[in-house]
PDB file of C-alpha atoms and ligand atoms in Angstrom:
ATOM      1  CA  UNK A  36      -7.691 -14.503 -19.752  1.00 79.00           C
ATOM      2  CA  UNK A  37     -10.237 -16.722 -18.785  1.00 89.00           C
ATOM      3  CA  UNK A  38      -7.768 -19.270 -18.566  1.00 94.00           C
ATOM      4  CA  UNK A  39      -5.829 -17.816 -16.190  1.00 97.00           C
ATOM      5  CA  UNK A  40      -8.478 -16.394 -13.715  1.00 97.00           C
ATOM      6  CA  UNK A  41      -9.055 -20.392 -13.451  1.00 97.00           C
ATOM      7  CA  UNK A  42      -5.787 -21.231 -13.107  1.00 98.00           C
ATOM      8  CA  UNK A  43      -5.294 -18.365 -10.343  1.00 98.00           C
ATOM      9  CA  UNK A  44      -8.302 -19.007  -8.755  1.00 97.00           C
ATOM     10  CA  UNK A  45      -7.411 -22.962  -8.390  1.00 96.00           C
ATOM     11  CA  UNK A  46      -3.914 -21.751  -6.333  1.00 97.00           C
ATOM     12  CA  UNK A  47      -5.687 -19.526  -4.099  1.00 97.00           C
ATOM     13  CA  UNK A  48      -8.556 -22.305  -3.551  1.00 95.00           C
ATOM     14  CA  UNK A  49      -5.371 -25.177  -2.751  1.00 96.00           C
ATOM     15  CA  UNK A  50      -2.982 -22.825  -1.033  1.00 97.00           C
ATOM     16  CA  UNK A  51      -1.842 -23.521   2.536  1.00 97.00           C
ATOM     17  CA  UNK A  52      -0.758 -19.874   3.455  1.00 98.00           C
ATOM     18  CA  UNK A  53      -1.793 -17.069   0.487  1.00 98.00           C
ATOM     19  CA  UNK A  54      -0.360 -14.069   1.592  1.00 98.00           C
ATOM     20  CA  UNK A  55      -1.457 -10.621  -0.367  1.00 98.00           C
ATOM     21  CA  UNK A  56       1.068  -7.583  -0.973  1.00 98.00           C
ATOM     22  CA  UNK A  57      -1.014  -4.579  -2.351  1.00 98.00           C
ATOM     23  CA  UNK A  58       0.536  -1.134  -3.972  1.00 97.00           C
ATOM     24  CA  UNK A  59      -1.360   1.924  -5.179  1.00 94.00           C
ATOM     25  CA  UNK A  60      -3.093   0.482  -7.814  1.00 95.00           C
ATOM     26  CA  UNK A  61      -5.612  -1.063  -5.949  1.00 97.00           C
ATOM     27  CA  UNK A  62      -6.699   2.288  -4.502  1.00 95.00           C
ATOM     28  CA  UNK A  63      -6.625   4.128  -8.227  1.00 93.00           C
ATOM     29  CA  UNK A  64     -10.103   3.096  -8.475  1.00 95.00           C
ATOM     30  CA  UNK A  65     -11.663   4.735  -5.015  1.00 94.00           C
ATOM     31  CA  UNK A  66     -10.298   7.929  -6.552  1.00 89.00           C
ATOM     32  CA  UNK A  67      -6.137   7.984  -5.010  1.00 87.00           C
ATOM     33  CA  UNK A  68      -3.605   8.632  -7.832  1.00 83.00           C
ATOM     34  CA  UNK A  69      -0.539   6.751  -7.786  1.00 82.00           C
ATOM     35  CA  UNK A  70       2.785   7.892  -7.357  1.00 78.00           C
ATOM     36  CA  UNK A  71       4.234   7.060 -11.337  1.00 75.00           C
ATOM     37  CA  UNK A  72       2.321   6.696 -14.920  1.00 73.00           C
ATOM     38  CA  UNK A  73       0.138   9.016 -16.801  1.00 73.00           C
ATOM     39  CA  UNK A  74      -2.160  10.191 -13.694  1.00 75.00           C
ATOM     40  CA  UNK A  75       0.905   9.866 -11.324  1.00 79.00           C
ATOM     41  CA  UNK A  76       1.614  12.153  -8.227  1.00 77.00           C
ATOM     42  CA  UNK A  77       5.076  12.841  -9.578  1.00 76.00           C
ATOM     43  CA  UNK A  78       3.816  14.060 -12.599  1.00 79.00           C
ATOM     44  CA  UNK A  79       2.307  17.281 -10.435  1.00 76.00           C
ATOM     45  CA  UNK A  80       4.129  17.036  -7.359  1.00 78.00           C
ATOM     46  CA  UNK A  81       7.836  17.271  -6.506  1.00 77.00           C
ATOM     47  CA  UNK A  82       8.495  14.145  -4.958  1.00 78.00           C
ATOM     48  CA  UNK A  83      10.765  16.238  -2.179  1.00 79.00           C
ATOM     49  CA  UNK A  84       7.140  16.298  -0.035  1.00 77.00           C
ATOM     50  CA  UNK A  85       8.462  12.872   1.110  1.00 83.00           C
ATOM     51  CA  UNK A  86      11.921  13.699   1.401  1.00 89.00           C
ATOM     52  CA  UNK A  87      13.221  13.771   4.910  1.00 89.00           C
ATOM     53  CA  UNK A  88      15.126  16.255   5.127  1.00 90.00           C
ATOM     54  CA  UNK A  89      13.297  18.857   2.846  1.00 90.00           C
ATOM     55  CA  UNK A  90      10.444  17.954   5.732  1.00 92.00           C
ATOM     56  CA  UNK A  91      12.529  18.846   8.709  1.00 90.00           C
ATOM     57  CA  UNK A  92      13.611  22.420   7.221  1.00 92.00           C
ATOM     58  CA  UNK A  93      10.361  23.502   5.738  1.00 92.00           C
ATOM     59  CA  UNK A  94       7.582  21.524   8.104  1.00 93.00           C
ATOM     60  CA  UNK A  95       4.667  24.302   7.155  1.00 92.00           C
ATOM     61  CA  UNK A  96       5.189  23.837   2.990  1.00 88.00           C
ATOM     62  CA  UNK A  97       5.265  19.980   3.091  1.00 89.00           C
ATOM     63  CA  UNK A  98       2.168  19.720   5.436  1.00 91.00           C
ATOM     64  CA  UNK A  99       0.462  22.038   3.316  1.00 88.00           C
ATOM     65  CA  UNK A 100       1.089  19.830   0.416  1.00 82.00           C
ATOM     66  CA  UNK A 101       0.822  16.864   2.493  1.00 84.00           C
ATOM     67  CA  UNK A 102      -2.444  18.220   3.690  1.00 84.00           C
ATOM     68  CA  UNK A 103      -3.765  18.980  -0.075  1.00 80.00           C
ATOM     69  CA  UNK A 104      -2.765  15.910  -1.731  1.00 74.00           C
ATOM     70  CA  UNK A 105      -3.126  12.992   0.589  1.00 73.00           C
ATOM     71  CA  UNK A 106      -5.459  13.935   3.477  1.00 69.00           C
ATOM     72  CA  UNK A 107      -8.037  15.213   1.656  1.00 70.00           C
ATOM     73  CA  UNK A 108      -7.522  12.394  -0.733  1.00 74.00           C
ATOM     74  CA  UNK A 109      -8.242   9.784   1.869  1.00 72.00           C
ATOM     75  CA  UNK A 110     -10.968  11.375   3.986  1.00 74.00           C
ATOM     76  CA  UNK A 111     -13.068  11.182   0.654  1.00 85.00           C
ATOM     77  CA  UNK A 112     -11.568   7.948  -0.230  1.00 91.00           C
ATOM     78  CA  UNK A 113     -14.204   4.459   0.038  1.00 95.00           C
ATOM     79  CA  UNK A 114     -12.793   0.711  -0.951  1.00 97.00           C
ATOM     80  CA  UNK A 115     -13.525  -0.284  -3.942  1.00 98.00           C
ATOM     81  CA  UNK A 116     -14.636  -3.743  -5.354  1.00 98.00           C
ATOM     82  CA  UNK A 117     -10.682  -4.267  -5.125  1.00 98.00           C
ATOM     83  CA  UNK A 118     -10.468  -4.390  -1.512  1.00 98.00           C
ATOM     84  CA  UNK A 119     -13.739  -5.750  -0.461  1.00 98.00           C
ATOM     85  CA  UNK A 120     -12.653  -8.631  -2.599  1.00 97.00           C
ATOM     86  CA  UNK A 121      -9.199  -9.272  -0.677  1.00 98.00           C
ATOM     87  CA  UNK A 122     -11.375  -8.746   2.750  1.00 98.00           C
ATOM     88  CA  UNK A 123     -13.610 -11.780   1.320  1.00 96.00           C
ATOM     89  CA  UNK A 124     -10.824 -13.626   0.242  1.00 96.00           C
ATOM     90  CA  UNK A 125      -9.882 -13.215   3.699  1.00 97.00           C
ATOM     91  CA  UNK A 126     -12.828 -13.449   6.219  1.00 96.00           C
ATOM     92  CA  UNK A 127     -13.340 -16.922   3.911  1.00 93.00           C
ATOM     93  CA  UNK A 128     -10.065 -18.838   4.986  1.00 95.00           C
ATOM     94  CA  UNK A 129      -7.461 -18.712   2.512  1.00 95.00           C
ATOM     95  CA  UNK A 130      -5.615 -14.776   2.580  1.00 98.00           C
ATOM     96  CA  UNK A 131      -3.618 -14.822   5.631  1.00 98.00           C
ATOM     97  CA  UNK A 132      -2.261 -11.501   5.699  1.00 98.00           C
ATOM     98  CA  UNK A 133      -2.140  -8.736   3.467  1.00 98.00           C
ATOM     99  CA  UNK A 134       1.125  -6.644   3.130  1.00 98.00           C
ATOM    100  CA  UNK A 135       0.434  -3.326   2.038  1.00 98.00           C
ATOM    101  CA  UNK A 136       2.830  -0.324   0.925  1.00 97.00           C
ATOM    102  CA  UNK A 137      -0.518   1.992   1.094  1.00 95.00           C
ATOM    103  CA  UNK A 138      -0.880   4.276   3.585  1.00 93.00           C
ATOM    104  CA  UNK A 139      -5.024   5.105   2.768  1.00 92.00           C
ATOM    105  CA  UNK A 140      -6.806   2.487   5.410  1.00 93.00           C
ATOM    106  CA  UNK A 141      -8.955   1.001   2.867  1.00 96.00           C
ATOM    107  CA  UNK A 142      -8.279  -2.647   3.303  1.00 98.00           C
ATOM    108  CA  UNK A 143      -8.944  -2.091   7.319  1.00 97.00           C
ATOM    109  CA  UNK A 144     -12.022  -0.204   6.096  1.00 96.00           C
ATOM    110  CA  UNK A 145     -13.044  -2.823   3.746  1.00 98.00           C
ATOM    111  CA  UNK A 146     -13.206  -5.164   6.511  1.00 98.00           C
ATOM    112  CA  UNK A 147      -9.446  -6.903   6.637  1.00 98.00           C
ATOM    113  CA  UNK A 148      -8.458  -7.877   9.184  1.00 98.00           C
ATOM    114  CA  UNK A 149      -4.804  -8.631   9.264  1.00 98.00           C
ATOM    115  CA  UNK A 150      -2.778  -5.996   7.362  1.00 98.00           C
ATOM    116  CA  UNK A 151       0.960  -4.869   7.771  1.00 98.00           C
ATOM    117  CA  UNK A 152       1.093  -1.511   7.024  1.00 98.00           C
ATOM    118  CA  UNK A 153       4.601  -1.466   4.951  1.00 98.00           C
ATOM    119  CA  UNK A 154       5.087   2.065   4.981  1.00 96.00           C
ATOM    120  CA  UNK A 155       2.978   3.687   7.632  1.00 95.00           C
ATOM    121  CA  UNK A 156      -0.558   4.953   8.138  1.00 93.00           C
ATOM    122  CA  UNK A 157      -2.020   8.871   7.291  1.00 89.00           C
ATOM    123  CA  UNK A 158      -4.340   7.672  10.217  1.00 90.00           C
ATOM    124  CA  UNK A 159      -1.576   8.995  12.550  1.00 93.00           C
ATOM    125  CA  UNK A 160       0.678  11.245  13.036  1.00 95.00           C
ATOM    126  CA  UNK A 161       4.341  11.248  15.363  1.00 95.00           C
ATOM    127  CA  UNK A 162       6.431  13.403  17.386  1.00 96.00           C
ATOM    128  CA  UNK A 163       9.659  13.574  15.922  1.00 93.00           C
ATOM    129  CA  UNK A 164      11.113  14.638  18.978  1.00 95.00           C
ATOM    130  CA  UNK A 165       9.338  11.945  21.598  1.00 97.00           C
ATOM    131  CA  UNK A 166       8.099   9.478  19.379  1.00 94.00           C
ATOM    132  CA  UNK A 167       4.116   9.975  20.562  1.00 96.00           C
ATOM    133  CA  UNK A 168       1.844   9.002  18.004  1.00 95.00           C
ATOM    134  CA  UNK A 169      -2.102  10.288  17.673  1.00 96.00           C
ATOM    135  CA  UNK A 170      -4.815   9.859  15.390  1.00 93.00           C
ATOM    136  CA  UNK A 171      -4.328  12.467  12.770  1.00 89.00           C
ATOM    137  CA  UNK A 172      -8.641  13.340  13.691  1.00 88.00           C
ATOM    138  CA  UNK A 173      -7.284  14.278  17.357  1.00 91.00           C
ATOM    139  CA  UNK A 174      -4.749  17.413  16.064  1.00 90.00           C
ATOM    140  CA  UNK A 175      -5.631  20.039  14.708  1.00 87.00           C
ATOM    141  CA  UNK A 176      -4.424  20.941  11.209  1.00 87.00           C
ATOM    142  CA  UNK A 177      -5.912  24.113  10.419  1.00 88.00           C
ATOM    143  CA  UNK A 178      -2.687  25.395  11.964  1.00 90.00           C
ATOM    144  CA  UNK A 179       0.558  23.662  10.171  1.00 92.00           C
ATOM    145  CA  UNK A 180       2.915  22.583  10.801  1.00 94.00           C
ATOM    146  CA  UNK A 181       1.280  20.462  14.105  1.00 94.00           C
ATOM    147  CA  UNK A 182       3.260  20.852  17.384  1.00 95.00           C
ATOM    148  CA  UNK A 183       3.240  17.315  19.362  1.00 95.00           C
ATOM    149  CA  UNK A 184       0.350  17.855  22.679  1.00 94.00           C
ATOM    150  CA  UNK A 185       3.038  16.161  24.419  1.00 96.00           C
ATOM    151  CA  UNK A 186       5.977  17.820  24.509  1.00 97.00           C
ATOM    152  CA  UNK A 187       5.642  20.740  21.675  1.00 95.00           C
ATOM    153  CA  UNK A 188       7.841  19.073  19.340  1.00 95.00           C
ATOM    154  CA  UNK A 189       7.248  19.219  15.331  1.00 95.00           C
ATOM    155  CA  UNK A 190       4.787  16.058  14.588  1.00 95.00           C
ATOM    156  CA  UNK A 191       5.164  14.293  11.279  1.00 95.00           C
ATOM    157  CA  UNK A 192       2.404  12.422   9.172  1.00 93.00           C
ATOM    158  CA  UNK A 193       3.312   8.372  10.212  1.00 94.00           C
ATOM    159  CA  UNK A 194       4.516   7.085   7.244  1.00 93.00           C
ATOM    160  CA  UNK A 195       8.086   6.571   5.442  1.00 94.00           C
ATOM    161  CA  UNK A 196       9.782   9.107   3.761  1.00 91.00           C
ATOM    162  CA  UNK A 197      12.347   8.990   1.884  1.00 85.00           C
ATOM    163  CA  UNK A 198      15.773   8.725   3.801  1.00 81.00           C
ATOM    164  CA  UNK A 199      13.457   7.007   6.777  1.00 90.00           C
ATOM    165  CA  UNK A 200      13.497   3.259   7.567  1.00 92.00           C
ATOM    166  CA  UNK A 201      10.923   0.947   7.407  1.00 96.00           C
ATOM    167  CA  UNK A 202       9.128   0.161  11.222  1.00 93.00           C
ATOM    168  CA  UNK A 203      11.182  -3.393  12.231  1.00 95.00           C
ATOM    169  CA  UNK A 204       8.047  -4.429  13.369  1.00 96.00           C
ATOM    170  CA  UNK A 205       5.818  -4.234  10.312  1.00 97.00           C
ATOM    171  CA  UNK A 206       9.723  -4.825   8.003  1.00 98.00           C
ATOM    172  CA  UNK A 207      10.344  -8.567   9.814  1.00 98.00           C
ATOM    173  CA  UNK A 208       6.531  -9.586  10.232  1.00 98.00           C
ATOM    174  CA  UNK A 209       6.672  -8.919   6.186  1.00 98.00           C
ATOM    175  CA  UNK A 210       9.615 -10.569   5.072  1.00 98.00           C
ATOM    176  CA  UNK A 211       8.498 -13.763   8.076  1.00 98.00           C
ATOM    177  CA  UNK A 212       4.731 -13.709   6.117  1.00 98.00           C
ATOM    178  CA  UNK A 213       6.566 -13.960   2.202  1.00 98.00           C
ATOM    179  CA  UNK A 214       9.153 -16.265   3.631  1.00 97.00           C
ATOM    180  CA  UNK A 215       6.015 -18.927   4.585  1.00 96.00           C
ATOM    181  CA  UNK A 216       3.741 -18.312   2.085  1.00 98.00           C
ATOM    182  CA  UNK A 217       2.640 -20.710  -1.084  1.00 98.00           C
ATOM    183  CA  UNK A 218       1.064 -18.112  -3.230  1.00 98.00           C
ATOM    184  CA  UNK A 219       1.517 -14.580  -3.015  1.00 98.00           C
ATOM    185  CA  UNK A 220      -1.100 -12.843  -4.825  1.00 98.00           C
ATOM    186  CA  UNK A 221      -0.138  -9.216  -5.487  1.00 98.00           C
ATOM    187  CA  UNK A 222      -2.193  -6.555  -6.548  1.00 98.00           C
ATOM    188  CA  UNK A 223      -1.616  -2.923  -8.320  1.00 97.00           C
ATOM    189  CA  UNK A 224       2.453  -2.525  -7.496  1.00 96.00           C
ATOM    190  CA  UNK A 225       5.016  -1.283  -9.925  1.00 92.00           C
ATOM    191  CA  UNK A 226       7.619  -3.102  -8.468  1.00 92.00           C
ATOM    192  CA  UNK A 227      10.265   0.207  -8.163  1.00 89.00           C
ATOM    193  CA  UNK A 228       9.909   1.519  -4.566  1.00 88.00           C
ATOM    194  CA  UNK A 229      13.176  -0.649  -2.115  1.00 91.00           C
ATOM    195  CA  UNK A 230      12.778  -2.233   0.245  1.00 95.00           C
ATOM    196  CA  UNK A 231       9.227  -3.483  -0.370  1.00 96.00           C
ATOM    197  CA  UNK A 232       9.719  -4.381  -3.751  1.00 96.00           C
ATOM    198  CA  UNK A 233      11.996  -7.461  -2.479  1.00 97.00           C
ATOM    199  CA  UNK A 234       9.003  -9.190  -0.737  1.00 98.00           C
ATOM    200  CA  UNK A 235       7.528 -11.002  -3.774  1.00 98.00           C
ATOM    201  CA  UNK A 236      11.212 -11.764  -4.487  1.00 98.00           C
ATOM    202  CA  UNK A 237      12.096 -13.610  -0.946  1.00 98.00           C
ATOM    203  CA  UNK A 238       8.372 -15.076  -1.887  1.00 98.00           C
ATOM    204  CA  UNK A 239       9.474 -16.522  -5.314  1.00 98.00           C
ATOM    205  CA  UNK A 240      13.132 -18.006  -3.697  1.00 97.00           C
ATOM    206  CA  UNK A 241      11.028 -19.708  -1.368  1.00 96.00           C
ATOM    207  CA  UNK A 242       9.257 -21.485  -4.055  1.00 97.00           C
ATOM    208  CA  UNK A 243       5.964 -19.116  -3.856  1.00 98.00           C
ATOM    209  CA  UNK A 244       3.663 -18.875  -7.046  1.00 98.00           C
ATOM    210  CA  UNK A 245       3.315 -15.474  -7.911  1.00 98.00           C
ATOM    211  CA  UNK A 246       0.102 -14.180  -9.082  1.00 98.00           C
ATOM    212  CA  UNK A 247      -0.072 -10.342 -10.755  1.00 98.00           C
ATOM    213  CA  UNK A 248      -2.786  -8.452 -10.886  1.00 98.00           C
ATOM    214  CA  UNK A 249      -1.997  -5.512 -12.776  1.00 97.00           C
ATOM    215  CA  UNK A 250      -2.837  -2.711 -15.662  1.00 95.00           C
ATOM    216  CA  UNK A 251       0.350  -2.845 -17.085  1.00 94.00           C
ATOM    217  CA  UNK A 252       3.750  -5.169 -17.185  1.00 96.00           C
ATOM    218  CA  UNK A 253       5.179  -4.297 -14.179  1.00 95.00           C
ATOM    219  CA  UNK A 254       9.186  -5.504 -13.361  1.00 94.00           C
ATOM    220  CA  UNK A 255       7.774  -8.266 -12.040  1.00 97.00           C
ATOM    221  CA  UNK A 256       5.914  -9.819 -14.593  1.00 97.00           C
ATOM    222  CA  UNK A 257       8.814 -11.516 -16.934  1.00 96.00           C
ATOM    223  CA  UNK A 258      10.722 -12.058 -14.053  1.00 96.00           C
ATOM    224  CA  UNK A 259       9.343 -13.424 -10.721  1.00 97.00           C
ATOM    225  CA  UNK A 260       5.367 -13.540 -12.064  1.00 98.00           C
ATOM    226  CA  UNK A 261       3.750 -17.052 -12.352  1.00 98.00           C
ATOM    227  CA  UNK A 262       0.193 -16.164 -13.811  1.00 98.00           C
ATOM    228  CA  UNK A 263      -0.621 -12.451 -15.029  1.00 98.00           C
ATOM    229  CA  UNK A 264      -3.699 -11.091 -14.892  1.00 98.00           C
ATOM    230  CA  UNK A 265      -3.501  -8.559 -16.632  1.00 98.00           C
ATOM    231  CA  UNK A 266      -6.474  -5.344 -15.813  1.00 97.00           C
ATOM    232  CA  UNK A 267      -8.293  -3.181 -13.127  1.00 98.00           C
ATOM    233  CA  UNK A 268      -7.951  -4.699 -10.021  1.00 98.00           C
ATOM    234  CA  UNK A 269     -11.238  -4.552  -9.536  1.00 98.00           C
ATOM    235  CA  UNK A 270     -12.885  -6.389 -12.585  1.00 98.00           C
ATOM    236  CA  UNK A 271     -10.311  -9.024 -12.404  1.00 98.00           C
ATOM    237  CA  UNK A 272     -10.398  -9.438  -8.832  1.00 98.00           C
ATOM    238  CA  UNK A 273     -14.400  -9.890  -8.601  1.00 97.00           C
ATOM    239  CA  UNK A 274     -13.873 -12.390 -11.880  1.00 96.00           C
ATOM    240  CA  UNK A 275     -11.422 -14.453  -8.955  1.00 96.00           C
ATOM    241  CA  UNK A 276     -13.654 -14.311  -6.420  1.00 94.00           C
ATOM    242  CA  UNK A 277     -16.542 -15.127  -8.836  1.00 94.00           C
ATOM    243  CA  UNK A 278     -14.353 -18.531  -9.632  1.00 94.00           C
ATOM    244  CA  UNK A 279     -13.428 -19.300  -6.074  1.00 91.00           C
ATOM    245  CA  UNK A 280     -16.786 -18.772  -4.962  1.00 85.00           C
ATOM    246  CA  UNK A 281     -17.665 -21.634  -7.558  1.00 81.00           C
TER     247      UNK A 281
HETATM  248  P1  NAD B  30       3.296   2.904  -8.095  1.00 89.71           P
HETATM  249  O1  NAD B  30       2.623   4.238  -8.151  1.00 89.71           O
HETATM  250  O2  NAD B  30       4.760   2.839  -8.293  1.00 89.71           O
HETATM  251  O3  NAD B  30       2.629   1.939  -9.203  1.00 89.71           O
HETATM  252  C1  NAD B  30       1.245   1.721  -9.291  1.00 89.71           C
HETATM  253  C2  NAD B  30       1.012   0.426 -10.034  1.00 89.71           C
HETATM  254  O4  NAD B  30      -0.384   0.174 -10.080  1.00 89.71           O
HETATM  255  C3  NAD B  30       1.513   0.452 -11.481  1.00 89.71           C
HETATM  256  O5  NAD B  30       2.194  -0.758 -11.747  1.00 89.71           O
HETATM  257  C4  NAD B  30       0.215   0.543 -12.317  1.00 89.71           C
HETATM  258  O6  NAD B  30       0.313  -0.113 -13.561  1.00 89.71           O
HETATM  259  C5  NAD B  30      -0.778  -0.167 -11.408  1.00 89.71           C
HETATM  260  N1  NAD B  30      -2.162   0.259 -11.566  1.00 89.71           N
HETATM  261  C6  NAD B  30      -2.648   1.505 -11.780  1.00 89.71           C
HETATM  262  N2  NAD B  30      -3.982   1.493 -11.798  1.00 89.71           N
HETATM  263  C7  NAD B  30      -4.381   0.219 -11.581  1.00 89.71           C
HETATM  264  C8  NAD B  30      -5.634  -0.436 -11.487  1.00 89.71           C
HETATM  265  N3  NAD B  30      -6.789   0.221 -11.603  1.00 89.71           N
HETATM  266  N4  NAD B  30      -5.648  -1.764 -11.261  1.00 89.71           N
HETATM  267  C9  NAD B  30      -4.477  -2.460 -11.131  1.00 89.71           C
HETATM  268  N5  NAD B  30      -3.269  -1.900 -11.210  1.00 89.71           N
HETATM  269  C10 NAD B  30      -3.216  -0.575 -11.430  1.00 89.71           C
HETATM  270  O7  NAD B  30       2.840   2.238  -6.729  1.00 89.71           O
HETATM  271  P2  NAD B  30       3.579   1.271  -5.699  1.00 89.71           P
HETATM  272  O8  NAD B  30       4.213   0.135  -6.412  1.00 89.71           O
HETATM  273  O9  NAD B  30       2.603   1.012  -4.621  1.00 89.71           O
HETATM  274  O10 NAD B  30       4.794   2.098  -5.085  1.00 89.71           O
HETATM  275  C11 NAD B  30       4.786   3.445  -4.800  1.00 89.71           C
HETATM  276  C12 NAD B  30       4.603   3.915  -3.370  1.00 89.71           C
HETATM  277  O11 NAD B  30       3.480   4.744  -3.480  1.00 89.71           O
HETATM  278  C13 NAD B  30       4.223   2.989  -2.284  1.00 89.71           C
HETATM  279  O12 NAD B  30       5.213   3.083  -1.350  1.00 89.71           O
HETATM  280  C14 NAD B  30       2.960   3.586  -1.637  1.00 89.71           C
HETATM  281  O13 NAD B  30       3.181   3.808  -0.270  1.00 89.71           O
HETATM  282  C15 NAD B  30       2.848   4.927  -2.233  1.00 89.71           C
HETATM  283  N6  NAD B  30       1.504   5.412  -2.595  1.00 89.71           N
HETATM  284  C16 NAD B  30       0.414   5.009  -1.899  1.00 89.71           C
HETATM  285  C17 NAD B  30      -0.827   5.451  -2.248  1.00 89.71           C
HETATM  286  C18 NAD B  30      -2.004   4.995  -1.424  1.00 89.71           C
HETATM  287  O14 NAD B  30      -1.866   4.774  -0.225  1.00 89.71           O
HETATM  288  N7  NAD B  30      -3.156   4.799  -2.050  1.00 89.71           N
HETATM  289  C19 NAD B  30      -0.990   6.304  -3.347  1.00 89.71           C
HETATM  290  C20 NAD B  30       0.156   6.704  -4.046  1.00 89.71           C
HETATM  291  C21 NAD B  30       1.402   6.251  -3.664  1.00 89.71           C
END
């Protein structure tokens, strides 16, 4: 392993443009579940909370469970050692942008800087009749589902559900930042979820190396992943830092 912190740590110290694409697993450790494996979401959940259409005929039920699964999840939410370690990695030169598929703020609130929000914030919330978006602290959800200030229209938490695209914005700046960077260094992602899961792809045609941090194999690792490091993001992203910081 030791080896290969080295090894990872000497790309990120030489690369020209080291972009970062984060999934759930980096937030596992400041207390968020993911979505699949043992502790998963899905395991509790029915995954129809995120489903479009199930949304738009029962608003009140999926805010509620909205509401009781992720808000409260991320208002107690900190970074962990995870994120303050990409923010480091960033503030000191080499991580140009981080592309995340999170929707918990904690690399903005570990102090990054330039993120891409894949799939949408819980900060906000939108009107899915007029498109207005607010900060989820300005509504009031006591009293579900939210009706837009605007123009009374049903609001909807601002991030992708299934059967939704992905904002163009944050979708091309993504696929622009993979198709231009020399190492993509990707943290905590199972690899399963379309059309993000194509990034490190593009990023590996281009000639990218790919470095995995992760607890387990993902479908990356025999397949597109250069150097595996294979654990909690956080110990074996404080070991890289440790190395670059060398
Ligand atoms: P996923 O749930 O499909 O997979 C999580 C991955 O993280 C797995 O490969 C797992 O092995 C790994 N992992 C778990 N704990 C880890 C740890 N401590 N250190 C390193 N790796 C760890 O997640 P995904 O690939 O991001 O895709 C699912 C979708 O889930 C995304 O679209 C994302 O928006 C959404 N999601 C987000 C959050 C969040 O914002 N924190 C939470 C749950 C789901």
């Amino acid at each position: 392993m030791e080896d290969k912190i080295n090894q990872a740590a000497e790309k990120i110290a030489n690369s020209k443009y080291l972009v970062g694409f984060t999934g759930a697993g980096i937030s596992v450790e400041s207390g968020i579940p993911p979505f699949r494996g043992e502790n998963g979401i899905w395991n509790k959940y029915d995954e129809r909370i995120f489903d479009l259409n199930y949304f738009k005929n029962h608003p009140k039920e999926s805010w509620e469970l909205i509401k009781n699964v992720f808000l409260e999840f991320s208002e107690i939410a900190k970074p962990n050692a995870a994120h303050f370690a990409l923010a480091e990695i960033e503030s000191r030169g080499f991580l140009k942008t981080i592309i995340t598929q999170n929707i918990d703020n904690l690399h903005q609130a570990a102090g990054s800087k330039n993120v891409i929000e894949f799939h949408g914030s819980l900060q906000k919330v939108r009107c899915t009749n007029c498109d207005n978006v607010v900060d989820k602290d300005d509504l009031n959800l006591n009293f579900l589902p939210p009706k837009c200030p605007k123009c009374g229209g049903l609001m909807k938490p601002d991030i992708i559900f299934f059967g939704e695209g992905i904002p163009v914005i944050a979708y091309n700046r993504s696929f622009e930042e993979v198709g231009k960077c020399d190492v993509l260094l990707m943290v905590g992602t199972s690899g399963q979820v379309m059309p993000a899961s194509f990034l490190p792809q593009v990023a590996q045609q281009k000639g990218a190396t790919i470095i995995e941090v992760n607890l387990n194999p993902s479908s990356y690792t025999n397949s597109i992943t250069d150097i595996y490091l294979e654990g909690k993001a956080t110990e074996v992203l404080n070991k890289l830092i440790d190395v670059i910081e060398k």
